[in-house]
Amino acid sequence: MHGFFFGTLRENLTLGAPHASDEQIFDALEVSGGAVFVRRLAKGLDHPIMEGGNGLSGGQRQSLLLARMLLRSPNIVLLDEPSASLDETYGARVYSAVTSMAWQPHTGRRDAPGAGTGAG
């Protein structure tokens, strides 16, 4: 199972985060490495997705699922080789975002840990 269902890319990405804005979605896609791919699609976030992610490459599926995870703002994350299908640059970005908890829940913004709190 690849975690995708028949519907639009937006519907697949916002599963568990139905009120995510386009800005939040693209922020998550930037971190996961999927933003360039999605921007190149003629229908963008309204691009149709097939059951199981058929028609997507392994790297595309991986980056989209990582973006979905980021949009959910989970308290606990268990990942098994999250960057396995990504190139080195995006793999490093994903690792950095996940390990530093740089993703700020419900804001869709990436900030340095402790930003705005006086911590540092």
XYZ file of C-alpha atoms in Angstrom:
120
model
C 0.000 0.000 0.000
C 1.353 3.410 -0.959
C -1.030 5.570 1.055
C -2.761 7.234 -1.889
C -6.419 7.110 -2.865
C -8.269 8.156 -6.014
C -8.822 11.909 -5.813
C -6.926 15.143 -6.254
C -3.429 15.778 -5.035
C -4.867 18.335 -2.577
C -7.294 15.750 -1.151
C -4.466 13.254 -0.732
C -2.143 15.771 0.924
C -4.709 17.212 3.326
C -5.897 13.870 4.676
C -5.761 14.539 8.412
C -5.331 18.291 7.886
C -8.469 19.289 5.950
C -8.155 23.013 6.661
C -4.575 23.384 5.406
C -4.158 26.401 3.140
C -2.348 26.296 -0.193
C 0.499 28.204 1.460
C 0.802 25.575 4.187
C 0.656 22.792 1.605
C 3.442 24.345 -0.455
C 5.528 24.996 2.666
C 5.283 21.279 3.458
C 6.078 20.413 -0.168
C 9.159 22.665 -0.071
C 10.515 20.755 2.918
C 9.687 17.345 1.454
C 11.038 18.070 -2.015
C 7.728 17.905 -3.872
C 7.078 21.588 -4.596
C 8.867 21.752 -7.954
C 7.077 18.626 -9.172
C 3.649 19.929 -8.117
C 4.220 23.381 -9.637
C 4.995 21.721 -12.981
C 1.661 19.898 -13.052
C -0.890 21.586 -15.321
C -3.579 21.300 -12.634
C -1.238 21.777 -9.672
C -2.892 20.707 -6.430
C -5.992 19.708 -8.412
C -4.004 17.073 -10.346
C -5.804 13.703 -10.249
C -4.092 10.952 -8.260
C -4.736 7.290 -8.940
C -5.310 4.654 -6.275
C -1.983 3.630 -4.750
C -0.191 6.552 -6.386
C 0.001 4.791 -9.754
C 1.687 7.066 -12.276
C 3.952 8.680 -9.667
C 7.614 7.809 -9.288
C 8.897 6.391 -6.020
C 10.524 9.714 -5.156
C 7.350 11.654 -5.928
C 5.268 9.344 -3.736
C 7.815 9.618 -0.937
C 7.950 13.420 -1.020
C 4.155 13.749 -1.162
C 3.666 11.400 1.785
C 6.269 13.318 3.777
C 4.415 16.558 3.010
C 1.179 14.954 4.220
C 2.916 13.958 7.444
C 4.219 17.501 7.971
C 0.758 18.999 7.428
C -0.643 16.811 10.208
C 1.841 18.265 12.734
C 2.244 14.969 14.591
C 3.545 14.790 18.143
C 5.450 11.584 17.395
C 7.017 10.571 14.098
C 8.383 7.129 13.249
C 10.071 6.988 9.858
C 11.894 4.175 8.102
C 14.352 5.652 5.604
C 12.259 8.748 4.830
C 14.728 10.018 2.253
C 15.383 6.693 0.497
C 13.781 7.772 -2.798
C 14.846 11.427 -2.642
C 17.974 13.039 -4.026
C 20.717 14.018 -1.582
C 19.662 17.671 -1.309
C 16.035 16.965 -0.449
C 17.005 14.015 1.719
C 19.107 16.358 3.841
C 16.253 18.886 4.043
C 13.799 16.221 5.176
C 16.233 14.931 7.777
C 16.867 18.447 9.063
C 13.164 19.320 9.259
C 12.226 16.151 11.081
C 15.134 15.996 13.520
C 15.114 19.671 14.490
C 11.317 19.784 14.715
C 11.576 22.941 12.615
C 8.043 22.451 11.367
C 5.801 24.638 13.507
C 2.399 22.990 14.169
C -0.630 24.641 12.597
C 1.328 27.575 11.188
C 2.778 25.974 8.090
C 5.990 27.885 8.736
C 9.514 26.636 9.043
C 11.462 28.489 11.702
C 14.582 27.855 13.689
C 13.949 25.916 16.901
C 13.137 28.353 19.687
C 12.517 31.253 17.284
C 10.551 33.990 18.947
C 10.730 32.362 22.373
C 14.004 33.773 23.608
C 15.395 30.227 23.620
C 18.129 29.459 21.490
